[in-house]
Each structure stands twice: as C-alpha cells, then as structure tokens.
CSV table of C-alpha atoms in Angstrom, one decimal:
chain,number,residue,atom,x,y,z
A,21,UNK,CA,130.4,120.1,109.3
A,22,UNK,CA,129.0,118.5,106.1
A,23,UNK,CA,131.5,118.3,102.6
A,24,UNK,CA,130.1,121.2,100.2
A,25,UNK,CA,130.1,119.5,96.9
A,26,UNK,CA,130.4,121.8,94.5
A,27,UNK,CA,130.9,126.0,94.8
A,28,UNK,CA,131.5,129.3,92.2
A,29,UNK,CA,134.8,130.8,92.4
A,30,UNK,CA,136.7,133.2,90.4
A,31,UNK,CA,134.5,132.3,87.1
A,32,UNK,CA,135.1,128.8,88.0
A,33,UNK,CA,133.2,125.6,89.2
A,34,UNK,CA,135.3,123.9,91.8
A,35,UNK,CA,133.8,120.3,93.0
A,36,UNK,CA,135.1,117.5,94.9
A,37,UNK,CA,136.0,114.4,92.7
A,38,UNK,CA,134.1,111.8,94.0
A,39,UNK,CA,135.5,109.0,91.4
A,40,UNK,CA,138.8,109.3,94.0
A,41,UNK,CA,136.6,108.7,97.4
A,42,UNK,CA,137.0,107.2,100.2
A,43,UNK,CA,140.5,107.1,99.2
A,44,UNK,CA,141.4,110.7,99.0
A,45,UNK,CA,140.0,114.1,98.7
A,46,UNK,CA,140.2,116.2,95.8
A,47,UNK,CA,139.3,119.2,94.0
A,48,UNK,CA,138.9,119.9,90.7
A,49,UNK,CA,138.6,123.1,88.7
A,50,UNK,CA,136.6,123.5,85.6
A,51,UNK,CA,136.0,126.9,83.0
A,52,UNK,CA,134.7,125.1,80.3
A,53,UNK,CA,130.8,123.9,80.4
A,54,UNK,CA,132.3,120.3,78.5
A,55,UNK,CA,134.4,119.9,81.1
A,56,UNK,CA,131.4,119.7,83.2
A,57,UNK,CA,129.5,117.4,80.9
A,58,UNK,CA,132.1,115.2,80.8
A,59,UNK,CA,132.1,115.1,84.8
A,60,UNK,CA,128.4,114.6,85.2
A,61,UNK,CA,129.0,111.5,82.5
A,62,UNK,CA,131.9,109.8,84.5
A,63,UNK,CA,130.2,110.1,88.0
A,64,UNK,CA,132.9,113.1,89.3
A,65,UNK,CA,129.5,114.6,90.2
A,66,UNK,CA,126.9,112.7,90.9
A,67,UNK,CA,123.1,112.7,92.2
A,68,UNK,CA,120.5,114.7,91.4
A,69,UNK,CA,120.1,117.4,93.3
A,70,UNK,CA,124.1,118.3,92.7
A,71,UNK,CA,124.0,117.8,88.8
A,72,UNK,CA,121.2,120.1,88.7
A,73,UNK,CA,123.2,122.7,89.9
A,74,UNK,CA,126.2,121.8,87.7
A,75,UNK,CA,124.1,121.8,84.7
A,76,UNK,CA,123.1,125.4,85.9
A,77,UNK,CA,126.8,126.4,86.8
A,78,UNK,CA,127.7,124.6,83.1
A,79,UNK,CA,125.3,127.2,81.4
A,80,UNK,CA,127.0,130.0,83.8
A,81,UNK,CA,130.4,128.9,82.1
A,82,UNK,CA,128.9,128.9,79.2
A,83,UNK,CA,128.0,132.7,79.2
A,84,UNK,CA,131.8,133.4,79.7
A,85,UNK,CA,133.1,131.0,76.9
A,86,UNK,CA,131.0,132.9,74.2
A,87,UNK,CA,132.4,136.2,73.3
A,88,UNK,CA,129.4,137.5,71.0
A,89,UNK,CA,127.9,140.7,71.4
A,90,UNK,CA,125.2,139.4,69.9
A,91,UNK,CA,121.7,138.6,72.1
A,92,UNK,CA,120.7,135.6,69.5
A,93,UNK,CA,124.2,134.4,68.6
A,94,UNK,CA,124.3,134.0,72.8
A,95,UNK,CA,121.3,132.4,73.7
A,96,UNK,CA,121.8,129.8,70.6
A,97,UNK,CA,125.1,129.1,72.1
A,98,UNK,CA,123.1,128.2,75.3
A,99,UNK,CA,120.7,126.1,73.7
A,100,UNK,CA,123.8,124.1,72.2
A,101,UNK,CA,124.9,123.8,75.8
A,102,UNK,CA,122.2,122.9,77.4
A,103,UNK,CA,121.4,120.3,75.3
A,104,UNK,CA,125.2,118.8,75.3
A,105,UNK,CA,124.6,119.0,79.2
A,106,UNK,CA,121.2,117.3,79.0
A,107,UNK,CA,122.4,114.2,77.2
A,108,UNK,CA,125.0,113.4,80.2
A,109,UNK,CA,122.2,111.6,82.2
A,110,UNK,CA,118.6,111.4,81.3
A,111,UNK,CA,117.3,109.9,83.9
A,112,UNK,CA,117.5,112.5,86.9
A,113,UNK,CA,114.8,115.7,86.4
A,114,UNK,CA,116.7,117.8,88.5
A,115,UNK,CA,119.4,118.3,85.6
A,116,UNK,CA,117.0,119.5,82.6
A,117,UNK,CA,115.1,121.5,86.1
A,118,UNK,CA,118.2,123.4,86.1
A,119,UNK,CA,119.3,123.7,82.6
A,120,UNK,CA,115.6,125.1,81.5
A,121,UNK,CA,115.4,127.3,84.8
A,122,UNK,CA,118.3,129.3,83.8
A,123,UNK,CA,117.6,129.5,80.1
A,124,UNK,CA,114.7,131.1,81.1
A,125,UNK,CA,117.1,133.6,83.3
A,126,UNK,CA,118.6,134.0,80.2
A,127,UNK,CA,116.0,134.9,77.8
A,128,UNK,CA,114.7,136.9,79.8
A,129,UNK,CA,117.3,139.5,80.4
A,130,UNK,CA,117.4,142.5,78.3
A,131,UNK,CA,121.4,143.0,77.1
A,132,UNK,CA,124.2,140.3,76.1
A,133,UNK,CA,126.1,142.0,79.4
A,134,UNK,CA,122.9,141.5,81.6
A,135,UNK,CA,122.5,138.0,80.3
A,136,UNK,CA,125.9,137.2,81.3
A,137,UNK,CA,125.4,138.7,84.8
A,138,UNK,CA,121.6,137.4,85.8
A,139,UNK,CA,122.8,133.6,84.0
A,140,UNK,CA,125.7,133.6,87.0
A,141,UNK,CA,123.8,135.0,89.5
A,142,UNK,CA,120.8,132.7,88.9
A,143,UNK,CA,123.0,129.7,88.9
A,144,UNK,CA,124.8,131.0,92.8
A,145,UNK,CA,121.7,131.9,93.6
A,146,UNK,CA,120.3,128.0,93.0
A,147,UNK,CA,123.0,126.5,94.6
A,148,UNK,CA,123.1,128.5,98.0
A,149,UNK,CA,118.9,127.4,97.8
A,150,UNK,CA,120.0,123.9,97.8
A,151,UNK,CA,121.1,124.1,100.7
A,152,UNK,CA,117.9,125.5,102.6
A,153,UNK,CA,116.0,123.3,101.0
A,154,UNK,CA,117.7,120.6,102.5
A,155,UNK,CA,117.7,121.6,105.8
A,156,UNK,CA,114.0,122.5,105.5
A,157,UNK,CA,113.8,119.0,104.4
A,158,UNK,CA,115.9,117.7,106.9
A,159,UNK,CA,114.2,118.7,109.6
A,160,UNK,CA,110.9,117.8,108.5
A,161,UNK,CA,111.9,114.3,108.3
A,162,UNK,CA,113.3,113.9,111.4
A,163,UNK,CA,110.1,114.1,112.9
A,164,UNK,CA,109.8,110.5,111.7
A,165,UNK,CA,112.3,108.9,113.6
A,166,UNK,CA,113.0,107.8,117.3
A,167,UNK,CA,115.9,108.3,119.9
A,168,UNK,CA,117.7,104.8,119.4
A,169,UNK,CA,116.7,104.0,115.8
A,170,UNK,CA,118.8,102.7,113.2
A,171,UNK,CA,118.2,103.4,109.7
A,172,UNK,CA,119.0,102.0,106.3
A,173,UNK,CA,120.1,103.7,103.5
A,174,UNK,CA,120.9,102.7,99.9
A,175,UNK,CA,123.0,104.5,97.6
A,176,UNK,CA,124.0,107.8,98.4
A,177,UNK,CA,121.9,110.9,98.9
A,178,UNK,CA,123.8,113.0,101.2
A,179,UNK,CA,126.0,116.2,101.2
A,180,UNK,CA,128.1,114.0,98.2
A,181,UNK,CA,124.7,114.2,95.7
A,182,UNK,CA,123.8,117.8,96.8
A,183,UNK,CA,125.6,120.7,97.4
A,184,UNK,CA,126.0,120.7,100.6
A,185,UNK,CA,124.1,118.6,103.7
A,186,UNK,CA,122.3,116.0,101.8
A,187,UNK,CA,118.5,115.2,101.2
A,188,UNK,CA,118.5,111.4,102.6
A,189,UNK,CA,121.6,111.9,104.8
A,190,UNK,CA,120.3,115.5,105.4
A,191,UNK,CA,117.5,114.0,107.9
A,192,UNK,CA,120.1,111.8,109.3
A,193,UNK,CA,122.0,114.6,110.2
A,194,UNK,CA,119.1,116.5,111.2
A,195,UNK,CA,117.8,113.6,113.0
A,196,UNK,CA,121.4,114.0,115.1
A,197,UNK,CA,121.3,117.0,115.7
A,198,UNK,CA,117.7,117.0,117.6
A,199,UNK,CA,119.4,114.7,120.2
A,200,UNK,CA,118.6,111.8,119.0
A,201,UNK,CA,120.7,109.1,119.5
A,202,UNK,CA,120.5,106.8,115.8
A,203,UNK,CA,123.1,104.6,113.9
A,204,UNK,CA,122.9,104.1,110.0
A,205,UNK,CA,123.2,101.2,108.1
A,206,UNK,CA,124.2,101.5,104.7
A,207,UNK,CA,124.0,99.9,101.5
A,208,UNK,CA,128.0,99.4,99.4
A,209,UNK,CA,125.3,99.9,96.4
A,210,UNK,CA,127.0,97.5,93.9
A,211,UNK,CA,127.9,98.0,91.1
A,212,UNK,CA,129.6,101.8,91.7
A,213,UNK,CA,129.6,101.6,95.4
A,214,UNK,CA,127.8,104.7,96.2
A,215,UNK,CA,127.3,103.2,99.3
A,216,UNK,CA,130.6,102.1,100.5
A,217,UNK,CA,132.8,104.6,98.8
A,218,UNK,CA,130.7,107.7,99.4
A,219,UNK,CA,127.7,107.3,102.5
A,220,UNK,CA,130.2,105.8,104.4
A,221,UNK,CA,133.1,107.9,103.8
A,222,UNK,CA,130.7,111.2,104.4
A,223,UNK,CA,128.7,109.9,107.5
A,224,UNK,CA,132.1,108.9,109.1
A,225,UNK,CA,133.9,112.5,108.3
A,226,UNK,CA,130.5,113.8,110.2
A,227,UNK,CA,130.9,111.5,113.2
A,228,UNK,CA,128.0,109.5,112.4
A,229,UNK,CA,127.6,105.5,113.5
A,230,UNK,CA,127.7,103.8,110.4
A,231,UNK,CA,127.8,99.9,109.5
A,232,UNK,CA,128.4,99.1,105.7
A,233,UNK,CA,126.5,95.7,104.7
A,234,UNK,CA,126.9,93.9,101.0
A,235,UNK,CA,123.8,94.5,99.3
A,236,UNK,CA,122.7,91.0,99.5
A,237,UNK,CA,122.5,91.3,103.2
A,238,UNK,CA,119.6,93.4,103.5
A,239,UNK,CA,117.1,90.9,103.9
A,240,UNK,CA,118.9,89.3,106.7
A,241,UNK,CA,119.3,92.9,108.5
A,242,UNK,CA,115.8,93.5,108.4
A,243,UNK,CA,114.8,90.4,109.7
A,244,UNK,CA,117.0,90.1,112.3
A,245,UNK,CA,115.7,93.1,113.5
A,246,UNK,CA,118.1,95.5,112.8
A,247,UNK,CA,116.6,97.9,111.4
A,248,UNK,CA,113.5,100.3,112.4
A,249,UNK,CA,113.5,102.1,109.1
A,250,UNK,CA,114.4,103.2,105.6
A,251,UNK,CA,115.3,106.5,104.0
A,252,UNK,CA,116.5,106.8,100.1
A,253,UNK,CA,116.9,109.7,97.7
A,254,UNK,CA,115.1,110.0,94.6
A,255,UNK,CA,116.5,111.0,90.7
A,256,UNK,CA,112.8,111.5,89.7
A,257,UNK,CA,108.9,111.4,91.6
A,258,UNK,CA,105.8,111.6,89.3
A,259,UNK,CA,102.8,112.5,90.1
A,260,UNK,CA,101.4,109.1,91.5
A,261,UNK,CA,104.4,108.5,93.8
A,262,UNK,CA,106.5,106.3,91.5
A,263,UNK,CA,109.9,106.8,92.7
A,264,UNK,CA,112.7,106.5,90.8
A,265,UNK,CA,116.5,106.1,92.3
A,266,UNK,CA,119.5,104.4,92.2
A,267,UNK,CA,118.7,100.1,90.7
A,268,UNK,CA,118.7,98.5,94.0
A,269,UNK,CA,116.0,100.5,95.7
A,270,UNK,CA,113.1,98.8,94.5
A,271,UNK,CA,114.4,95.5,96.2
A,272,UNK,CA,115.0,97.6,99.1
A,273,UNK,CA,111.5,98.6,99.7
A,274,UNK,CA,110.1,95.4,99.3
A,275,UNK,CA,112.1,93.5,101.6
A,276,UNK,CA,111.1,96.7,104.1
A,277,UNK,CA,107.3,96.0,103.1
A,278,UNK,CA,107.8,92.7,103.9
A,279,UNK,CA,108.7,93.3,107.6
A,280,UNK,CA,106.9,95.9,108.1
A,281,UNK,CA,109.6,98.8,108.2
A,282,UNK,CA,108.7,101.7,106.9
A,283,UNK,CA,110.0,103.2,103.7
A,284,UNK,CA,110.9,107.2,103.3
A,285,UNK,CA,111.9,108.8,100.3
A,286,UNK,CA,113.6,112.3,100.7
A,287,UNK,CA,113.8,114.9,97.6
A,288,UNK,CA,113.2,118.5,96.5
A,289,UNK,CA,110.4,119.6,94.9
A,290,UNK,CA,112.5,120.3,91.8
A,291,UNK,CA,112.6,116.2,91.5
A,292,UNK,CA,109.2,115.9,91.0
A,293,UNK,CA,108.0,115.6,87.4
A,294,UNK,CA,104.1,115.8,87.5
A,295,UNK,CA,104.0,115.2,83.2
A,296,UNK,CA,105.5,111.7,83.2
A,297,UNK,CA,104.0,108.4,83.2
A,298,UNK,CA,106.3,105.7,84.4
A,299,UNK,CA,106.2,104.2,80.9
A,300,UNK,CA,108.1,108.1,80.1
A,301,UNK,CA,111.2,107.7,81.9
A,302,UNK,CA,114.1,106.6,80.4
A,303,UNK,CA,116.4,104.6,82.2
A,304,UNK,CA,119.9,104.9,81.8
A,305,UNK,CA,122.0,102.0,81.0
A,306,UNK,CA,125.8,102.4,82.2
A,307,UNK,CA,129.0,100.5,80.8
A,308,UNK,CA,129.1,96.8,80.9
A,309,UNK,CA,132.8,97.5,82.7
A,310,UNK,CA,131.2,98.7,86.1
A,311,UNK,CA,129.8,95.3,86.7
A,312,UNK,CA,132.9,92.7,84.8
A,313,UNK,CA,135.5,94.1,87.3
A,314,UNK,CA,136.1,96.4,90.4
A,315,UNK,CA,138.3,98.7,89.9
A,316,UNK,CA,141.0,97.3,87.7
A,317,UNK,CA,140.3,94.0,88.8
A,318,UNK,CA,138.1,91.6,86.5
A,319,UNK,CA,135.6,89.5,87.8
A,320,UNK,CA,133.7,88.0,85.2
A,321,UNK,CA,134.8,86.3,82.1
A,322,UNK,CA,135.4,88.0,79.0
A,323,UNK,CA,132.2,88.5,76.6
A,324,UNK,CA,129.7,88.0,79.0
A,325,UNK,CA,126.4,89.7,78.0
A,326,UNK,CA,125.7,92.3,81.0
A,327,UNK,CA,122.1,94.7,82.1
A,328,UNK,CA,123.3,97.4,84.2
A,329,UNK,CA,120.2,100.2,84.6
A,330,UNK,CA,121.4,102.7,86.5
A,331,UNK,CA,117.9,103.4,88.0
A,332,UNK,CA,114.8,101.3,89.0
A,333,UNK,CA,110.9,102.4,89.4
A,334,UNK,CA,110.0,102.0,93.3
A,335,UNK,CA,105.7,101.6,93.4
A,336,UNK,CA,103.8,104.1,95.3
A,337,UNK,CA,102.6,101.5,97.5
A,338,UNK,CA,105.7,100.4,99.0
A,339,UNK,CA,106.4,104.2,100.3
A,340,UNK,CA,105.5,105.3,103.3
A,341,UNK,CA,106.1,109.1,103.1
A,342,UNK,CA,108.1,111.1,100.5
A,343,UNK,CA,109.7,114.3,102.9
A,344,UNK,CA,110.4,117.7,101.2
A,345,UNK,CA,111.4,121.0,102.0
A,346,UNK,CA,107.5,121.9,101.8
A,347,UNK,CA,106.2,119.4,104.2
A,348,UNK,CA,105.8,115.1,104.1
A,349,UNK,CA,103.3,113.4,100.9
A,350,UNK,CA,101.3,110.2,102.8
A,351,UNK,CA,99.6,108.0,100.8
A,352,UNK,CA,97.1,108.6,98.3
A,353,UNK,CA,100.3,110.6,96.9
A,354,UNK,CA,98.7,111.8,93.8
A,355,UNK,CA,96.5,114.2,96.3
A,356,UNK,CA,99.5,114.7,98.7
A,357,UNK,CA,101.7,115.7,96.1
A,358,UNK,CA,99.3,118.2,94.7
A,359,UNK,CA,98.7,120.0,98.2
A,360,UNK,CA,103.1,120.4,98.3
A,361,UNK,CA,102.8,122.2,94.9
A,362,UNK,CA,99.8,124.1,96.0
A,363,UNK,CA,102.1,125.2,99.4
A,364,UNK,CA,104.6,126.4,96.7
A,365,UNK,CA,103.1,129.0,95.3
C-alpha cells in the first residue's frame, strides 16, 4: 500500500515529514495555516499536487484560527492567508489552483458558520479527489508501457508529492499492478535528492525494483540500453506543452530524444495553466546551501557564487505524451490539450 501524504484529523493537518526520509518516518501535526507555509517553504511537503492540497487544508485552518463573526472580517483573513501561502513556492500552479478554488468555496457560502463548514469540507473533499485522479491517471498511462520494461524517473512524483499513490510513480504502480513485470531507474535528483531520498525510499516500501543512478549517469544508461522509457511529473503545463518540473528534467529529455526513448509527462489537469507564456513563469531560486554541502557536510569552498533554479522549462517537442486523469495529450499539444479540457466539462 502506497504512503498517504498528508490527511484531516481532529481540525488538524497531519503529514509525513519528508525532510527526515529515507532515514525515518515521521508525522507532524499542524493547527496553524503558518505552520503550513513554513512546511511548504522548507520542503516538509513537497510537489505539486500535495501543496495544492496543503494550501487548501492551510485555508481550512485558517477558518478555525479566526474567531470573527463577522462574513468580511473572515474572508479578509483568508485573503491574508492565502496570499502568505502563495508566496511559499511560485512556481508550482497546483498551489494558487487550490488556494483560489477554496476562496471561491468561501465566498460563496452564505453565513460565517457555513463558511467555516463548506471551507473544510471543500478542502477533504479535494484531497480524497487527488487520489482518483491519480489512479485515473495511473491507469491510463500504463497503457504505454510493456511487460519487461524499465523506466526512468527523475525527481519525485509519487505517493510523496501527492496525497496518496503518485502521478509519475502512480503509472508505475499501475503499470505493476496490470501484471506487468517492470523495474525503475531513478534519478538521486541533486541537489535535494528527491530521487534518492524519496522515489527510492517509496518504490522500495511498495516492493518495486528500483536502481538509484547519480544524475550524471543518465546518458550512459540510456545508451547502454538500459532503459525503454521515461516518465516525470510536472509543477506547471501551458497550453503549448511546455513542461515545467524539477531542474534536471530538461537534460533528461534530451538525452531520451537523443536515443530515441520516449518521454512521458504525468500530471492533473489542475497543473495545467492555459494563460501563461513560458516567458510568465517564474522560476524559483532555492538557497545557495543546498548545493555548498550535503547535509552538514560542506563541499564547496566558502563564497562561491551559486545558480540553483528549482525548476526548468522542458520543450513540447521533446514529449512524447503528457497522461492525465482525462485521457493522454500527443503532439500538436496545444490541440490535444484543448480536447482534455473540453472532456472536462
């Protein structure tokens, strides 16, 4: 059984601390919506799909920290929270997908008490959704692979970045449980080590064949012919297939271009953002301190000048299919993408 993530209990928002994996598992409890800010900053929670729903269950908090029996005095109180939420990690469109899906929930209702009660229910109701989605997605995407394949993945985009199950990892599983004999390769996903400290650690607590490679052997996998194809999570799709994920992918899909492996990216609708131009999206820029040491172990000299984007742009072109809960996007995507949406409503 897949690791659930993060869960509503008792008017509190329990989720595994993923800064202490592979090395032990732990739970912590939150009741305040900083406290949940602060964990989507520091990586506690992490990946898009999952800080979606935190943001959500950060505005549920929210609700319970203001006492005001007043219907304005409430929502602006929201708005204050939701935007102390937002400004944890700009990058990923899941989160402000979330934050503005429930302040709609919230303006909406009627009463202070109703707002209170539709704000918590919305945000249970999105997480339990997660979940379906996945599996939705999950077996969609299995279709794409073969009995005996082996199949890369960078970063993490499994139960860990989701609630439960996984959007990346969530066809893995799904490819498994078909029948389907596979293995996994994974990325350690410098410089946080999604890779190694969180696919691995998940795929290995499912039962899952797993291999752990340094980043700078993916080239040599591939063409060694070790690998018969690729499947990553995404932070934020536009409309034209531009992909954007964890810094790392783009090389990842151009060394799988250049052997002729194909490429799949695996995300919820609720990733997409169909406004943005590539030039739009920010990209976040994390401490110099994740790439001058590991752990508390330095390995770079002091003063060094360091770029460390959390995120880079993969080009339509280099994707083979982006799978979804609603069905698979094939090149041209901006058409493919379009028809999903359309299958929405």
């Amino acid at each position: 059984m897949s690791l659930k993530t993060i869960e509503w209990k008792d008017n509190s928002v329990i989720m595994i601390d993923q800064t202490k994996l592979p090395n032990s598992l732990e739970f912590v409890t939150y009741t305040d919506y900083n406290q949940i800010a602060d964990a989507i900053k520091t990586l506690v929670v992490r990946g898009a799909p999952a800080i979606g729903v935190s943001g959500a269950f950060g505005l549920a908090l929210a609700v319970l920290q203001c006492d005001t029996k007043d219907k304005d005095e409430l929502i602006t109180y929201l708005e204050n929270a939701k935007k102390i939420l937002f400004q944890t990690r700009p990058t990923a469109v899941n989160l402000t997908w979330g934050l503005e899906k429930i302040m709609r929930v919230a303006k909406n209702a009627g009463t202070v008490d109703e707002i209170r009660k539709s704000v918590i229910d919305a945000a249970k109701l999105m997480a339990n959704e997660d979940i379906q989605i996945n599996k939705s997605m999950g077996k969609n995407g299995s279709e794409l692979f073969n009995d005996n394949d082996t199949i890369m993945t960078h970063c993490n985009a499994g139960a860990l970045a989701t609630v439960a199950y996984g959007t990346a990892l969530g066809v893995i599983r799904a490819t498994k449980e078909s029948g389907k004999n596979i293995k996994v390769i994974a990325t350690e996903t410098r410089p946080v080590q999604q890779g190694s400290r969180l696919t691995a650690f998940e795929l290995k607590h499912d039962g899952i064949d797993v291999s752990l490679i340094p980043d700078t052997a993916v080239g040599y996998t591939m063409a060694n012919g070790l690998v018969d194809g690729v499947i990553v999570g995404a932070d934020r799709i536009l409309q034209k297939g531009h992909v954007f994920n964890k810094i790392g992918t783009y090389q990842v899909a151009t060394m799988a271009k250049q052997h002729n492996i194909p490429f799949y990216v695996a995300a919820p609708l609720s990733t997409f953002d169909l406004k943005s131009n590539p030039e739009d999206v920010i990209i976040e820029q994390r401490k110099a301190s994740e790439v001058t040491g590991i752990g508390d172990t330095k390995t770079a000299p002091d003063g060094i000048d360091v770029i460390n984007p959390a995120f880079d742009m993969t080009p339509p072109e280099l994707i083979s299919g982006i799978i979804t809960e609603n069905g698979i996007a094939k090149p041209p995507y901006n058409e493919s993408i379009k028809k999903l949406f359309e299958a929405k409503k």
